[in-house]
Amino acid sequence: MREKKISILIPCRLSSRRLSKKALRYVTEQKTLIELVYSNTLKAIKELKQEEFQIWVCTDSKDIELLLKSKSIPCLMTKDSHKNGTERIAECLERYNINSEFIVDVQGDEPFVSSQMIGLVVDNLRKFSAKYKDESIVIIPHQIINYDEALRESTVKIVTTDKQRVLYLSRYPIPYFHKKNEFKIFEYKKHLSVIGFNRKALLKFSNHRLEEIEKVEDIELIRSLNNGSLIFSPFSETTSFSIDTIEDLEKAKRILKGE
């Protein structure tokens, strides 16, 4: 494959615990979820007006592959044994000899991905990789959410330092409030599903096994914390949400219809 500085990989699987075959469900009359994610990612790249991007969907599903080929969407096939999207894109990096300095992971269930979000990730990848030259760097933008949203198991919450470094990620509302009356007015940080890696961080992830805390939380980037990668989380002024449930799907349909 032709070498470029930035690769955007969209991991996508057919099976889903919370919403069966969600990648192939229609979000608009013309487009399935995975088609919409791809087209919005492609639109975002064009808006950034940079020629250094290349983009693929990464999947283990023949059904998804057939759909993508029929729509002339570039697709890379992977093994079916991966536990998460990061493992899937890490395989593609080595299997298909993608020689990129930076890799952006746009989750296949993130239909409202935007140029602002991708640009934020790429800019921070460059900034922190330049500052910490020999370190493995991961970038995960966040948005501010209220307590009701923080209670959702499907929403991954993060805690950071004042300098944007991620301390921990959890499906539980964190930080925990000792004074019970204060937690409802706290601004929780929600992990958005566009993730940036420098090459070293993604290779480091692929060379470490799944560990107990990652299993307990079911959050793959805990593996990056455990292996010593530096994870930073800048604030995103654009909001987004992934399609995890049938309610999310219906909400996305309403938004796209302008309702």
mmCIF file of C-alpha atoms in Angstrom:
data_model
loop_
_atom_site.group_PDB
_atom_site.id
_atom_site.type_symbol
_atom_site.label_atom_id
_atom_site.label_comp_id
_atom_site.label_asym_id
_atom_site.label_seq_id
_atom_site.Cartn_x
_atom_site.Cartn_y
_atom_site.Cartn_z
ATOM 1 C CA MET A 1 0.000 0.000 0.000
ATOM 2 C CA ARG A 2 1.158 3.550 -0.750
ATOM 3 C CA GLU A 3 2.682 5.176 2.304
ATOM 4 C CA LYS A 4 0.877 8.187 3.762
ATOM 5 C CA LYS A 5 1.182 9.961 7.075
ATOM 6 C CA ILE A 6 -2.339 9.351 8.401
ATOM 7 C CA SER A 7 -4.605 6.331 8.005
ATOM 8 C CA ILE A 8 -8.231 6.309 9.107
ATOM 9 C CA LEU A 9 -9.477 2.814 9.924
ATOM 10 C CA ILE A 10 -13.129 2.057 10.678
ATOM 11 C CA PRO A 11 -13.468 -1.228 12.607
ATOM 12 C CA CYS A 12 -16.821 -2.866 11.993
ATOM 13 C CA ARG A 13 -18.279 -6.227 13.015
ATOM 14 C CA LEU A 14 -21.637 -7.846 12.360
ATOM 15 C CA SER A 15 -22.281 -9.239 15.818
ATOM 16 C CA SER A 16 -23.249 -6.803 18.561
ATOM 17 C CA ARG A 17 -24.288 -7.555 22.119
ATOM 18 C CA ARG A 18 -26.743 -4.690 22.517
ATOM 19 C CA LEU A 19 -28.099 -4.285 18.955
ATOM 20 C CA SER A 20 -27.943 -7.233 16.577
ATOM 21 C CA LYS A 21 -26.398 -6.594 13.122
ATOM 22 C CA LYS A 22 -26.437 -2.862 13.720
ATOM 23 C CA ALA A 23 -23.838 -2.145 11.004
ATOM 24 C CA LEU A 24 -26.328 -3.245 8.335
ATOM 25 C CA ARG A 25 -29.359 -1.481 9.784
ATOM 26 C CA TYR A 26 -30.632 1.479 7.810
ATOM 27 C CA VAL A 27 -30.231 4.871 9.476
ATOM 28 C CA THR A 28 -31.609 6.752 6.473
ATOM 29 C CA GLU A 29 -33.718 5.439 3.608
ATOM 30 C CA GLN A 30 -30.594 5.085 1.466
ATOM 31 C CA LYS A 31 -27.770 4.257 3.878
ATOM 32 C CA THR A 32 -26.958 1.608 6.440
ATOM 33 C CA LEU A 33 -25.052 2.580 9.574
ATOM 34 C CA ILE A 34 -21.645 1.565 8.233
ATOM 35 C CA GLU A 35 -22.251 3.397 4.945
ATOM 36 C CA LEU A 36 -23.186 6.548 6.832
ATOM 37 C CA VAL A 37 -20.101 6.335 9.064
ATOM 38 C CA TYR A 38 -17.883 5.929 6.005
ATOM 39 C CA SER A 39 -19.508 8.736 3.996
ATOM 40 C CA ASN A 40 -19.370 11.165 6.943
ATOM 41 C CA THR A 41 -15.728 10.246 7.571
ATOM 42 C CA LEU A 42 -14.925 10.826 3.901
ATOM 43 C CA LYS A 43 -16.778 14.158 4.023
ATOM 44 C CA ALA A 44 -14.794 15.131 7.117
ATOM 45 C CA ILE A 45 -11.494 14.364 5.390
ATOM 46 C CA LYS A 46 -12.441 16.517 2.398
ATOM 47 C CA GLU A 47 -13.415 19.395 4.684
ATOM 48 C CA LEU A 48 -9.976 19.244 6.326
ATOM 49 C CA LYS A 49 -8.464 19.781 2.845
ATOM 50 C CA GLN A 50 -5.475 17.548 3.407
ATOM 51 C CA GLU A 51 -4.151 15.004 0.926
ATOM 52 C CA GLU A 52 -2.361 12.861 3.487
ATOM 53 C CA PHE A 53 -5.355 10.741 4.560
ATOM 54 C CA GLN A 54 -6.267 7.229 3.474
ATOM 55 C CA ILE A 55 -9.331 5.369 4.713
ATOM 56 C CA TRP A 56 -10.612 1.798 5.003
ATOM 57 C CA VAL A 57 -13.356 -0.137 6.768
ATOM 58 C CA CYS A 58 -11.914 -3.154 8.638
ATOM 59 C CA THR A 59 -14.206 -6.142 9.158
ATOM 60 C CA ASP A 60 -14.372 -9.912 9.543
ATOM 61 C CA SER A 61 -17.889 -10.148 8.076
ATOM 62 C CA LYS A 62 -18.500 -11.372 4.523
ATOM 63 C CA ASP A 63 -21.941 -9.732 4.586
ATOM 64 C CA ILE A 64 -20.398 -6.356 5.397
ATOM 65 C CA GLU A 65 -17.670 -6.915 2.804
ATOM 66 C CA LEU A 66 -20.267 -7.644 0.096
ATOM 67 C CA LEU A 67 -22.208 -4.493 0.934
ATOM 68 C CA LEU A 68 -19.088 -2.329 0.944
ATOM 69 C CA LYS A 69 -17.838 -3.719 -2.363
ATOM 70 C CA SER A 70 -21.236 -3.053 -3.962
ATOM 71 C CA LYS A 71 -20.871 0.588 -2.861
ATOM 72 C CA SER A 72 -17.180 0.863 -3.889
ATOM 73 C CA ILE A 73 -16.140 1.419 -0.279
ATOM 74 C CA PRO A 74 -12.547 0.238 0.469
ATOM 75 C CA CYS A 75 -12.502 -2.707 2.841
ATOM 76 C CA LEU A 76 -9.836 -4.757 4.630
ATOM 77 C CA MET A 77 -10.714 -8.232 5.902
ATOM 78 C CA THR A 78 -9.499 -9.363 9.328
ATOM 79 C CA LYS A 79 -9.610 -12.402 11.571
ATOM 80 C CA ASP A 80 -12.860 -13.112 13.416
ATOM 81 C CA SER A 81 -11.192 -13.670 16.797
ATOM 82 C CA HIS A 82 -10.734 -10.034 17.818
ATOM 83 C CA LYS A 83 -12.240 -8.875 21.101
ATOM 84 C CA ASN A 84 -12.517 -5.228 20.066
ATOM 85 C CA GLY A 85 -11.984 -2.664 17.328
ATOM 86 C CA THR A 86 -8.481 -1.708 18.413
ATOM 87 C CA GLU A 87 -7.281 -5.289 17.981
ATOM 88 C CA ARG A 88 -8.898 -5.296 14.534
ATOM 89 C CA ILE A 89 -7.154 -2.151 13.285
ATOM 90 C CA ALA A 90 -3.860 -3.261 14.845
ATOM 91 C CA GLU A 91 -4.015 -6.415 12.721
ATOM 92 C CA CYS A 92 -4.601 -4.322 9.587
ATOM 93 C CA LEU A 93 -1.612 -2.116 10.371
ATOM 94 C CA GLU A 94 0.747 -5.095 10.164
ATOM 95 C CA ARG A 95 -1.123 -7.478 7.850
ATOM 96 C CA TYR A 96 -1.600 -4.900 5.088
ATOM 97 C CA ASN A 97 1.677 -3.068 5.672
ATOM 98 C CA ILE A 98 0.085 0.304 6.424
ATOM 99 C CA ASN A 99 3.120 2.514 6.946
ATOM 100 C CA SER A 100 1.447 5.461 8.650
ATOM 101 C CA GLU A 101 2.834 7.687 11.345
ATOM 102 C CA PHE A 102 -0.645 8.292 12.785
ATOM 103 C CA ILE A 103 -3.763 6.101 12.824
ATOM 104 C CA VAL A 104 -7.260 7.383 13.546
ATOM 105 C CA ASP A 105 -9.840 4.830 14.672
ATOM 106 C CA VAL A 106 -13.386 5.927 13.796
ATOM 107 C CA GLN A 107 -15.732 3.432 15.413
ATOM 108 C CA GLY A 108 -18.178 1.822 12.987
ATOM 109 C CA ASP A 109 -21.162 2.850 15.093
ATOM 110 C CA GLU A 110 -20.319 6.590 15.204
ATOM 111 C CA PRO A 111 -22.558 8.125 12.487
ATOM 112 C CA PHE A 112 -22.049 11.782 13.448
ATOM 113 C CA VAL A 113 -18.275 11.872 13.040
ATOM 114 C CA SER A 114 -17.147 15.311 11.852
ATOM 115 C CA SER A 115 -14.127 17.150 10.484
ATOM 116 C CA GLN A 116 -13.895 19.052 13.768
ATOM 117 C CA MET A 117 -13.565 15.808 15.707
ATOM 118 C CA ILE A 118 -11.037 14.194 13.363
ATOM 119 C CA GLY A 119 -9.090 17.445 13.140
ATOM 120 C CA LEU A 120 -8.994 17.704 16.942
ATOM 121 C CA VAL A 121 -7.612 14.169 17.220
ATOM 122 C CA VAL A 122 -4.990 14.648 14.502
ATOM 123 C CA ASP A 123 -3.840 18.039 15.831
ATOM 124 C CA ASN A 124 -3.405 16.603 19.315
ATOM 125 C CA LEU A 125 -1.649 13.497 17.995
ATOM 126 C CA ARG A 126 0.891 15.757 16.338
ATOM 127 C CA LYS A 127 1.231 18.029 19.379
ATOM 128 C CA PHE A 128 1.703 15.338 22.017
ATOM 129 C CA SER A 129 3.822 13.076 19.796
ATOM 130 C CA ALA A 130 6.174 16.010 19.207
ATOM 131 C CA LYS A 131 6.286 16.800 22.929
ATOM 132 C CA TYR A 132 6.830 13.191 24.027
ATOM 133 C CA LYS A 133 8.966 11.994 21.121
ATOM 134 C CA ASP A 134 9.778 8.493 22.353
ATOM 135 C CA GLU A 135 6.411 7.689 23.922
ATOM 136 C CA SER A 136 3.368 5.825 22.665
ATOM 137 C CA ILE A 137 0.526 8.368 22.450
ATOM 138 C CA VAL A 138 -3.247 7.855 22.365
ATOM 139 C CA ILE A 139 -5.794 10.660 21.913
ATOM 140 C CA ILE A 140 -9.465 10.293 22.925
ATOM 141 C CA PRO A 141 -11.614 13.449 22.778
ATOM 142 C CA HIS A 142 -14.376 13.935 25.301
ATOM 143 C CA GLN A 143 -17.595 15.872 25.682
ATOM 144 C CA ILE A 144 -19.278 16.994 28.887
ATOM 145 C CA ILE A 145 -22.396 15.075 29.952
ATOM 146 C CA ASN A 146 -24.846 15.260 32.861
ATOM 147 C CA TYR A 147 -25.417 12.667 35.566
ATOM 148 C CA ASP A 148 -28.305 10.926 33.792
ATOM 149 C CA GLU A 149 -26.112 10.261 30.751
ATOM 150 C CA ALA A 150 -23.235 9.220 33.025
ATOM 151 C CA LEU A 151 -25.432 6.473 34.468
ATOM 152 C CA ARG A 152 -25.637 4.703 31.108
ATOM 153 C CA GLU A 153 -23.517 1.558 30.998
ATOM 154 C CA SER A 154 -22.853 2.036 27.284
ATOM 155 C CA THR A 155 -21.275 5.446 27.953
ATOM 156 C CA VAL A 156 -17.578 5.285 28.822
ATOM 157 C CA LYS A 157 -16.561 7.965 31.315
ATOM 158 C CA ILE A 158 -13.035 9.271 31.843
ATOM 159 C CA VAL A 159 -11.110 11.130 34.540
ATOM 160 C CA THR A 160 -8.224 13.376 33.505
ATOM 161 C CA THR A 161 -5.597 15.613 35.045
ATOM 162 C CA ASP A 162 -5.633 19.374 34.475
ATOM 163 C CA LYS A 163 -3.154 18.744 31.638
ATOM 164 C CA GLN A 164 -5.570 16.430 29.785
ATOM 165 C CA ARG A 165 -3.830 13.176 30.698
ATOM 166 C CA VAL A 166 -6.263 10.305 31.244
ATOM 167 C CA LEU A 167 -6.072 8.652 34.663
ATOM 168 C CA TYR A 168 -8.819 6.064 34.248
ATOM 169 C CA LEU A 169 -11.838 5.022 32.153
ATOM 170 C CA SER A 170 -14.998 3.345 33.451
ATOM 171 C CA ARG A 171 -18.586 2.460 32.639
ATOM 172 C CA TYR A 172 -19.405 3.601 36.174
ATOM 173 C CA PRO A 173 -19.952 7.336 36.808
ATOM 174 C CA ILE A 174 -16.491 8.549 37.824
ATOM 175 C CA PRO A 175 -15.236 10.284 39.861
ATOM 176 C CA TYR A 176 -17.235 8.890 42.773
ATOM 177 C CA PHE A 177 -18.765 11.541 45.005
ATOM 178 C CA HIS A 178 -18.334 11.051 48.727
ATOM 179 C CA LYS A 179 -20.791 13.888 49.402
ATOM 180 C CA LYS A 180 -23.951 12.423 47.952
ATOM 181 C CA ASN A 181 -25.718 15.698 47.148
ATOM 182 C CA GLU A 182 -23.061 16.980 44.759
ATOM 183 C CA PHE A 183 -22.806 14.261 42.122
ATOM 184 C CA LYS A 184 -25.864 15.334 40.082
ATOM 185 C CA ILE A 185 -24.412 18.750 39.220
ATOM 186 C CA PHE A 186 -20.951 17.497 38.266
ATOM 187 C CA GLU A 187 -19.848 17.684 34.628
ATOM 188 C CA TYR A 188 -18.811 14.143 33.703
ATOM 189 C CA LYS A 189 -16.518 13.456 30.746
ATOM 190 C CA LYS A 190 -17.739 11.096 28.044
ATOM 191 C CA HIS A 191 -15.194 9.279 25.855
ATOM 192 C CA LEU A 192 -16.021 9.913 22.172
ATOM 193 C CA SER A 193 -15.483 7.108 19.675
ATOM 194 C CA VAL A 194 -12.827 8.703 17.471
ATOM 195 C CA ILE A 195 -9.430 7.603 18.770
ATOM 196 C CA GLY A 196 -5.954 8.580 17.620
ATOM 197 C CA PHE A 197 -2.794 6.466 17.950
ATOM 198 C CA ASN A 198 0.758 7.104 16.967
ATOM 199 C CA ARG A 199 2.216 3.987 15.391
ATOM 200 C CA LYS A 200 4.133 3.002 18.505
ATOM 201 C CA ALA A 201 0.964 3.038 20.659
ATOM 202 C CA LEU A 202 -1.017 0.791 18.333
ATOM 203 C CA LEU A 203 1.803 -1.721 17.962
ATOM 204 C CA LYS A 204 2.291 -1.681 21.728
ATOM 205 C CA PHE A 205 -1.432 -2.408 22.191
ATOM 206 C CA SER A 206 -1.293 -5.363 19.810
ATOM 207 C CA ASN A 207 1.678 -6.865 21.674
ATOM 208 C CA HIS A 208 -0.032 -6.849 25.090
ATOM 209 C CA ARG A 209 -2.619 -9.386 26.129
ATOM 210 C CA LEU A 210 -6.083 -8.606 27.453
ATOM 211 C CA GLU A 211 -5.877 -8.139 31.235
ATOM 212 C CA GLU A 212 -8.343 -8.507 34.095
ATOM 213 C CA ILE A 213 -9.297 -4.831 34.557
ATOM 214 C CA GLU A 214 -9.989 -4.506 30.831
ATOM 215 C CA LYS A 215 -12.224 -7.589 31.030
ATOM 216 C CA VAL A 216 -14.091 -6.258 34.059
ATOM 217 C CA GLU A 217 -14.814 -2.828 32.548
ATOM 218 C CA ASP A 218 -15.022 -4.046 28.932
ATOM 219 C CA ILE A 219 -13.008 -0.990 27.841
ATOM 220 C CA GLU A 220 -10.119 -1.805 25.523
ATOM 221 C CA LEU A 221 -8.081 1.366 26.124
ATOM 222 C CA ILE A 222 -7.469 0.283 29.702
ATOM 223 C CA ARG A 223 -4.929 -2.021 28.043
ATOM 224 C CA SER A 224 -3.103 1.064 26.769
ATOM 225 C CA LEU A 225 -3.093 2.526 30.276
ATOM 226 C CA ASN A 226 -1.719 -0.735 31.633
ATOM 227 C CA ASN A 227 1.046 -0.946 29.052
ATOM 228 C CA GLY A 228 2.275 2.563 29.845
ATOM 229 C CA SER A 229 0.986 4.488 26.832
ATOM 230 C CA LEU A 230 0.238 8.157 27.466
ATOM 231 C CA ILE A 231 -3.456 8.848 26.847
ATOM 232 C CA PHE A 232 -4.664 12.419 26.484
ATOM 233 C CA SER A 233 -8.229 13.660 26.193
ATOM 234 C CA PRO A 234 -8.893 17.123 24.750
ATOM 235 C CA PHE A 235 -12.346 18.661 25.076
ATOM 236 C CA SER A 236 -14.479 18.447 21.938
ATOM 237 C CA GLU A 237 -16.821 21.334 21.172
ATOM 238 C CA THR A 238 -18.795 19.057 18.871
ATOM 239 C CA THR A 239 -21.092 16.461 20.424
ATOM 240 C CA SER A 240 -21.754 12.964 19.197
ATOM 241 C CA PHE A 241 -23.068 9.592 20.240
ATOM 242 C CA SER A 242 -22.599 6.016 19.072
ATOM 243 C CA ILE A 243 -25.357 3.594 18.130
ATOM 244 C CA ASP A 244 -25.431 1.025 20.931
ATOM 245 C CA THR A 245 -29.154 0.339 21.371
ATOM 246 C CA ILE A 246 -32.384 0.445 19.392
ATOM 247 C CA GLU A 247 -33.174 3.698 21.203
ATOM 248 C CA ASP A 248 -29.905 5.200 19.913
ATOM 249 C CA LEU A 249 -30.791 4.082 16.382
ATOM 250 C CA GLU A 250 -34.223 5.700 16.538
ATOM 251 C CA LYS A 251 -32.708 8.879 17.984
ATOM 252 C CA ALA A 252 -30.203 9.052 15.111
ATOM 253 C CA LYS A 253 -32.976 8.590 12.562
ATOM 254 C CA ARG A 254 -34.928 11.470 14.077
ATOM 255 C CA ILE A 255 -31.882 13.754 14.072
ATOM 256 C CA LEU A 256 -31.093 12.947 10.440
ATOM 257 C CA LYS A 257 -34.696 13.707 9.495
ATOM 258 C CA GLY A 258 -34.417 17.046 11.259
ATOM 259 C CA GLU A 259 -37.059 16.186 13.834
#
